[in-house]
Tab-separated table of C-alpha atoms in Angstrom:
chain	number	residue	atom	x	y	z
A	295	MET	CA	72.102	117.946	105.416
A	296	PRO	CA	75.075	116.951	108.155
A	297	ILE	CA	77.385	114.488	106.763
A	298	ARG	CA	78.054	111.389	109.761
A	299	ALA	CA	81.813	111.156	110.203
A	300	ALA	CA	83.263	109.331	112.529
A	301	THR	CA	87.839	108.846	113.163
A	302	VAL	CA	89.323	105.248	115.496
A	303	GLN	CA	91.660	104.574	116.623
A	304	PHE	CA	93.230	101.099	117.048
A	305	GLN	CA	95.693	99.067	117.821
A	306	HIS	CA	97.186	96.881	114.867
A	307	ALA	CA	98.647	93.235	114.877
A	308	PRO	CA	101.712	93.248	112.339
A	309	GLY	CA	102.393	92.368	109.388
A	310	ASP	CA	98.658	90.941	109.998
A	311	LYS	CA	96.375	91.496	107.459
A	312	ALA	CA	93.530	89.362	107.923
A	313	ALA	CA	93.748	90.450	112.086
A	314	ASN	CA	93.578	93.549	110.648
A	315	LEU	CA	90.472	93.958	108.222
A	316	LYS	CA	88.248	92.464	110.394
A	317	THR	CA	88.544	94.712	112.912
A	318	VAL	CA	88.230	97.409	110.549
A	319	GLN	CA	84.465	95.173	109.514
A	320	GLN	CA	83.643	95.484	112.495
A	321	PHE	CA	84.093	99.492	113.416
A	322	ALA	CA	82.385	99.763	110.131
A	323	LEU	CA	79.365	97.998	110.820
A	324	GLN	CA	79.212	99.481	114.203
A	325	ALA	CA	79.013	102.976	113.024
A	326	ALA	CA	76.994	101.791	110.194
A	327	SER	CA	74.656	100.543	112.855
A	328	ASP	CA	74.688	104.580	114.230
A	329	GLY	CA	74.619	106.351	109.894
A	330	VAL	CA	77.669	106.666	109.552
A	331	GLN	CA	78.525	107.841	106.040
A	332	LEU	CA	82.416	107.903	106.694
A	333	ILE	CA	84.356	106.324	107.887
A	334	THR	CA	88.297	106.630	108.626
A	335	PHE	CA	91.260	104.397	109.806
A	336	PRO	CA	94.805	104.532	110.603
A	337	GLU	CA	97.945	104.905	107.896
A	338	MET	CA	99.132	101.485	107.098
A	339	CYS	CA	96.412	99.941	109.520
A	340	LEU	CA	96.277	96.825	107.659
A	341	THR	CA	99.251	96.383	107.540
A	342	GLY	CA	101.956	96.739	110.439
A	343	TYR	CA	103.252	99.998	110.557
A	344	TRP	CA	106.776	100.581	111.994
A	345	HIS	CA	107.911	96.167	111.910
A	346	VAL	CA	108.621	97.470	108.259
A	347	ARG	CA	111.589	99.400	108.975
A	348	ASN	CA	112.841	95.954	110.044
A	349	LEU	CA	112.000	94.359	106.756
A	350	ASP	CA	113.876	93.420	103.517
A	351	ARG	CA	112.219	94.078	99.937
A	352	ASP	CA	111.133	90.351	100.930
A	353	GLY	CA	109.066	91.013	103.786
A	354	VAL	CA	107.767	94.081	102.283
A	355	GLU	CA	107.033	92.946	99.235
A	356	ALA	CA	104.940	90.235	100.577
A	357	LEU	CA	102.610	92.752	102.609
A	358	ALA	CA	102.247	94.606	99.866
A	359	GLU	CA	99.357	94.226	96.634
A	360	THR	CA	97.779	96.176	93.834
A	361	VAL	CA	95.402	98.573	94.336
A	362	PRO	CA	92.145	98.687	92.968
A	363	ASP	CA	92.352	95.483	92.509
A	364	GLY	CA	93.804	93.582	95.384
A	365	SER	CA	92.932	91.797	97.829
A	366	SER	CA	92.301	94.560	100.934
A	367	SER	CA	90.954	97.367	98.125
A	368	ALA	CA	88.098	94.387	96.964
A	369	ALA	CA	87.649	93.838	100.722
A	370	LEU	CA	86.606	97.645	101.694
A	371	ALA	CA	85.042	98.043	98.624
A	372	ASN	CA	82.286	95.558	99.196
A	373	LEU	CA	82.703	96.373	102.582
A	374	SER	CA	81.400	99.892	101.541
A	375	GLN	CA	78.871	98.807	99.631
A	376	GLN	CA	77.213	96.881	102.312
A	377	THR	CA	77.453	99.549	105.017
A	378	ASN	CA	77.071	102.734	102.943
A	379	MET	CA	79.755	104.306	104.265
A	380	VAL	CA	82.918	105.660	102.569
A	381	ILE	CA	86.016	104.219	103.894
A	382	GLY	CA	89.438	104.904	104.518
A	383	ALA	CA	92.675	102.453	105.710
A	384	GLY	CA	95.902	102.409	105.082
A	385	LEU	CA	98.030	99.552	103.537
A	386	ILE	CA	100.905	99.092	101.378
A	387	GLU	CA	100.819	99.167	97.471
A	388	ARG	CA	103.001	97.052	94.524
A	389	ALA	CA	102.816	100.070	91.569
A	390	ALA	CA	102.812	98.549	87.836
A	391	ASP	CA	106.234	99.229	86.984
A	392	GLY	CA	106.834	97.110	90.667
A	393	GLN	CA	107.642	100.121	93.374
A	394	LEU	CA	106.287	100.628	96.677
A	395	TYR	CA	104.303	102.648	98.652
A	396	ASN	CA	102.129	103.865	101.355
A	397	THR	CA	99.164	103.570	99.899
A	398	TYR	CA	95.517	105.276	101.562
A	399	VAL	CA	92.882	103.291	99.834
A	400	VAL	CA	89.470	105.197	99.681
A	401	ALA	CA	86.635	102.863	99.224
A	402	MET	CA	82.845	104.353	98.311
A	403	PRO	CA	79.927	102.441	97.938
A	404	ASP	CA	78.962	103.026	94.187
A	405	GLY	CA	81.792	100.825	93.307
A	406	LYS	CA	84.578	103.520	92.728
A	407	ILE	CA	87.845	103.245	94.788
A	408	ALA	CA	90.456	106.455	94.961
A	409	SER	CA	93.437	106.073	97.432
A	410	HIS	CA	97.025	108.810	97.953
A	411	ARG	CA	100.526	107.637	98.108
A	412	LYS	CA	102.342	109.328	100.637
A	413	LEU	CA	104.270	111.814	99.437
A	414	HIS	CA	107.277	111.139	102.238
A	415	CYS	CA	107.208	108.258	102.679
A	416	PHE	CA	110.173	107.011	105.116
A	417	VAL	CA	109.307	104.226	106.747
A	418	SER	CA	111.412	101.611	105.454
A	419	SER	CA	114.448	102.517	102.380
A	420	HIS	CA	113.051	100.219	99.541
A	421	MET	CA	109.616	102.314	99.860
A	422	SER	CA	108.525	105.290	96.863
A	423	SER	CA	106.687	108.244	97.708
A	424	GLY	CA	104.475	109.480	95.816
A	425	ASP	CA	104.113	112.143	93.077
A	426	ARG	CA	100.895	113.719	93.708
A	427	PHE	CA	97.827	115.740	95.221
A	428	THR	CA	94.458	113.615	96.155
A	429	VAL	CA	91.226	115.187	95.383
A	430	PHE	CA	87.829	114.040	94.242
A	431	ASP	CA	84.400	113.806	94.750
A	432	SER	CA	81.983	111.609	96.870
A	433	PRO	CA	79.289	110.213	96.995
A	434	LEU	CA	77.866	112.641	99.619
A	435	GLY	CA	78.290	115.736	97.869
A	436	CYS	CA	81.077	117.400	98.558
A	437	LYS	CA	85.384	116.818	97.498
A	438	LEU	CA	87.661	114.821	99.938
A	439	GLY	CA	91.145	114.623	100.020
A	440	VAL	CA	93.959	112.985	102.296
A	441	LEU	CA	96.778	113.780	103.074
A	442	ILE	CA	99.186	111.032	104.764
A	443	CYS	CA	100.653	111.286	108.954
A	444	TRP	CA	104.183	113.732	106.763
A	445	ASP	CA	101.966	114.968	104.596
A	446	ASN	CA	100.507	117.037	107.502
A	447	ASN	CA	103.743	117.777	108.860
A	448	LEU	CA	104.247	120.332	105.592
A	449	VAL	CA	101.938	123.426	105.543
A	450	GLU	CA	101.981	123.089	101.629
A	451	ASN	CA	100.467	119.779	101.188
A	452	ALA	CA	97.821	121.605	103.253
A	453	ARG	CA	97.035	124.180	101.067
A	454	ALA	CA	97.189	122.229	97.711
A	455	THR	CA	94.832	120.366	98.620
A	456	ALA	CA	92.332	122.613	100.258
A	457	LEU	CA	93.124	125.021	96.479
A	458	LEU	CA	92.337	121.634	94.320
A	459	GLY	CA	89.205	122.228	96.721
A	460	ALA	CA	89.022	119.203	99.186
A	461	ASP	CA	85.983	120.303	101.963
A	462	ILE	CA	87.616	117.331	104.052
A	463	LEU	CA	90.744	116.185	104.507
A	464	LEU	CA	91.519	112.149	105.418
A	465	ALA	CA	94.558	113.105	107.420
A	466	PRO	CA	95.394	109.056	108.308
A	467	HIS	CA	98.513	108.439	110.991
A	468	GLN	CA	101.426	106.682	113.332
A	469	THR	CA	102.221	109.627	115.554
A	470	GLY	CA	102.455	110.370	118.775
A	471	GLY	CA	104.865	108.434	120.496
A	472	THR	CA	108.091	109.107	118.609
A	473	ALA	CA	111.773	109.339	119.314
A	474	SER	CA	111.607	112.386	116.928
A	475	ARG	CA	115.704	114.010	116.786
A	476	SER	CA	113.488	118.132	117.973
A	477	PRO	CA	113.972	118.642	121.468
A	478	PHE	CA	110.727	119.657	121.917
A	479	ALA	CA	109.314	117.582	120.070
A	480	MET	CA	107.044	114.626	120.586
A	481	GLY	CA	108.754	112.199	122.822
A	482	ARG	CA	110.084	108.700	123.418
A	483	ILE	CA	106.907	106.505	125.366
A	484	GLU	CA	108.870	103.647	126.729
A	485	PRO	CA	106.897	100.319	125.868
A	486	GLU	CA	106.323	99.468	130.310
A	487	VAL	CA	103.729	102.479	129.948
A	488	TRP	CA	101.739	100.609	128.153
A	489	GLN	CA	102.687	97.541	129.131
A	490	GLN	CA	101.072	98.776	132.556
A	491	ARG	CA	97.869	99.696	132.047
A	492	HIS	CA	95.763	98.175	133.881
A	493	THR	CA	98.244	98.076	136.621
A	494	ASP	CA	98.946	101.870	136.425
A	495	PRO	CA	95.930	104.020	133.528
A	496	GLU	CA	96.726	107.860	134.810
A	497	ARG	CA	100.380	107.512	133.534
A	498	LEU	CA	99.629	106.518	130.295
A	499	VAL	CA	96.510	108.610	129.583
A	500	ALA	CA	99.341	111.058	130.825
A	501	GLU	CA	102.019	110.292	128.579
A	502	VAL	CA	99.557	110.011	125.887
A	503	ASN	CA	97.593	113.417	126.513
A	504	GLY	CA	101.351	115.626	127.141
A	505	PRO	CA	103.587	116.605	124.765
A	506	LYS	CA	104.233	113.643	123.687
A	507	GLY	CA	101.278	112.837	122.145
A	508	ARG	CA	97.848	115.061	121.949
A	509	GLU	CA	100.057	118.504	123.308
A	510	TRP	CA	102.248	118.272	120.238
A	511	ILE	CA	98.897	117.471	117.938
A	512	LEU	CA	97.358	120.592	118.799
A	513	ARG	CA	100.321	122.678	118.099
A	514	TRP	CA	99.696	122.636	114.564
A	515	LEU	CA	96.793	120.466	113.459
A	516	PRO	CA	94.209	122.756	115.108
A	517	ALA	CA	96.191	125.209	111.974
A	518	ARG	CA	94.896	122.535	109.337
A	519	ALA	CA	91.957	122.509	109.506
A	520	HIS	CA	91.864	126.599	110.340
A	521	ASP	CA	93.864	128.813	107.473
A	522	ASN	CA	91.964	125.912	104.532
A	523	GLY	CA	89.225	125.693	105.785
A	524	MET	CA	88.838	122.333	105.805
A	525	PHE	CA	86.723	119.908	108.096
A	526	VAL	CA	89.570	116.811	109.223
A	527	LEU	CA	89.573	113.555	110.393
A	528	PHE	CA	92.534	112.696	112.750
A	529	SER	CA	92.767	108.841	112.576
A	530	ASN	CA	95.464	107.134	114.523
A	531	GLY	CA	97.357	104.409	115.112
A	532	ILE	CA	97.162	104.174	120.023
A	533	GLY	CA	99.505	101.654	121.783
A	534	LEU	CA	102.030	98.757	121.265
A	535	ASP	CA	103.989	99.227	117.464
A	536	ASP	CA	107.173	97.949	117.560
A	537	ASP	CA	109.614	99.947	120.121
A	538	GLU	CA	107.364	102.216	120.228
A	539	VAL	CA	103.958	104.320	121.755
A	540	ARG	CA	101.055	105.223	119.055
A	541	THR	CA	98.933	107.833	121.264
A	542	GLY	CA	95.767	107.653	118.755
A	543	ASN	CA	94.265	110.810	120.065
A	544	ALA	CA	91.454	110.331	117.651
A	545	MET	CA	89.962	113.493	116.424
A	546	ILE	CA	87.595	115.633	114.656
A	547	LEU	CA	87.670	118.922	114.081
A	548	ASP	CA	85.545	121.252	111.792
A	549	CYS	CA	86.583	124.294	109.632
A	550	TYR	CA	87.330	126.518	112.602
A	551	GLY	CA	90.178	124.600	114.213
A	552	ARG	CA	87.602	123.222	116.813
A	553	ILE	CA	87.409	119.698	117.957
A	554	ILE	CA	84.419	118.750	117.816
A	555	ALA	CA	84.846	114.934	118.830
A	556	GLU	CA	87.978	113.140	120.270
A	557	ALA	CA	89.167	110.474	121.472
A	558	SER	CA	88.780	110.552	125.430
A	559	GLN	CA	90.856	107.221	126.689
A	560	PRO	CA	94.242	105.356	125.401
A	561	GLU	CA	92.521	102.443	124.006
A	562	ASP	CA	90.924	101.252	120.363
A	563	CYS	CA	87.974	103.177	119.460
A	564	ARG	CA	85.988	105.557	117.630
A	565	VAL	CA	84.712	108.956	117.786
A	566	THR	CA	81.787	110.626	115.574
A	567	ALA	CA	79.903	113.992	114.941
A	568	ASP	CA	77.692	115.618	111.928
A	569	LEU	CA	79.516	117.680	109.656
A	570	ASP	CA	77.917	121.056	109.408
A	571	LEU	CA	79.169	121.987	105.465
A	572	ASP	CA	77.613	125.049	105.332
A	573	LEU	CA	79.589	126.119	107.836
A	574	LEU	CA	82.438	126.117	104.536
A	575	ASP	CA	80.923	128.985	104.194
A	576	LYS	CA	82.431	132.037	104.851
A	577	CYS	CA	84.470	129.919	107.108
A	578	THR	CA	87.932	132.428	108.579
A	579	GLY	CA	90.721	129.848	105.885
A	580	ARG	CA	88.260	130.312	103.369
A	581	ARG	CA	87.715	134.469	102.984
A	582	TRP	CA	91.581	134.387	103.312
A	583	ILE	CA	92.747	132.391	101.004
A	584	ARG	CA	90.883	134.385	98.462
A	585	GLY	CA	93.213	137.024	99.320
A	586	ARG	CA	96.049	135.293	98.726
A	587	ARG	CA	99.158	136.765	96.430
A	588	PRO	CA	100.436	134.070	94.068
A	589	GLU	CA	102.938	135.788	92.555
A	590	LEU	CA	104.695	136.779	95.746
A	591	TYR	CA	105.023	132.343	97.054
A	592	GLY	CA	107.844	131.468	94.311
A	593	ILE	CA	110.044	130.454	96.368
A	594	LEU	CA	108.183	127.782	97.606
A	595	THR	CA	109.093	126.016	94.807
A	596	GLU	CA	112.356	126.891	94.327
A	597	PRO	CA	114.440	124.083	95.884
A	598	GLN	CA	117.134	124.835	98.683
A	599	ALA	CA	119.915	123.933	99.168
A	600	GLU	CA	118.910	121.988	102.219
A	601	ASN	CA	116.604	120.031	100.490
A	602	LEU	CA	116.888	116.473	101.095
A	603	PRO	CA	114.521	112.943	100.319
A	604	PRO	CA	111.848	112.742	102.537
A	605	ARG	CA	113.815	110.051	104.191
A	606	GLU	CA	116.907	111.589	104.881
A	607	ALA	CA	115.069	114.273	105.182
A	608	ARG	CA	113.143	112.523	108.373
A	609	PHE	CA	116.757	110.516	110.170
A	610	SER	CA	118.502	112.899	109.200
A	611	GLU	CA	121.504	114.464	112.939
A	612	ALA	CA	122.803	117.350	110.500
A	613	SER	CA	122.105	120.787	112.039
A	614	THR	CA	118.831	122.889	110.859
A	615	ARG	CA	120.577	125.937	111.716
A	616	LYS	CA	121.245	128.491	108.929
């Protein structure tokens, strides 16, 4: 029996958790009426994202809450039970030891809550990176895994998540339109392009679907699905996020890396598809993984001289030539 899944792109309100939660609730209720069983929302969509880099410790603390007993986790749990859907959304977590994390909360209709702390957090110097992979059983009869934004850009993370048994990877992002240090990666989209979207919509469509958005995503995201034999739900922000423009491009990929549903316009929207888990049997990635030679992979666990902490690596201007 296929799983009806959905992924959402929307423009969050920076710092306004109540407004963002209302948006999540509206999308979830609409999805439930369409028979959706699993729905994902973007990274830190409940708190807002890029403006957080400008906040002091107190400012970040003011947005943070505990997981799973915080108010947002409780709201997602109630919504999950109300709609009988698995629901994922991102926020800022305050851990018992006081550390702050970019965390993705997944609420399930049976009352269980899973969470993933971003492994490569860089948005704020006041926030820490997680230290473990997240794969868990779901009421859908399959295993779900979570990797947040940059976590997905490192192939080791996707492979480890697959080896832990993930059938579906939840991949929440706030990306596209970023002022990358890499000359031929995504690039900055001027805020005026978003602000003039009603008078010049073609320009915005060209930007979000071009090399700063969709074209860049398609260089790597399908490989995460294909090479690891997982379905992928890619959710993302859309629109102005402080001084950057997120490109949306919400999409669902099957375990062969094929796009089976995607957003067609740069606006708040949901995309939905039926996931045929029977495709997992003998799919290319899972067949190849059986031929791995772990005895050769020791180098993957050895620190290299050029290794940097995630935040330093993200903003470093240093050459990457060896």
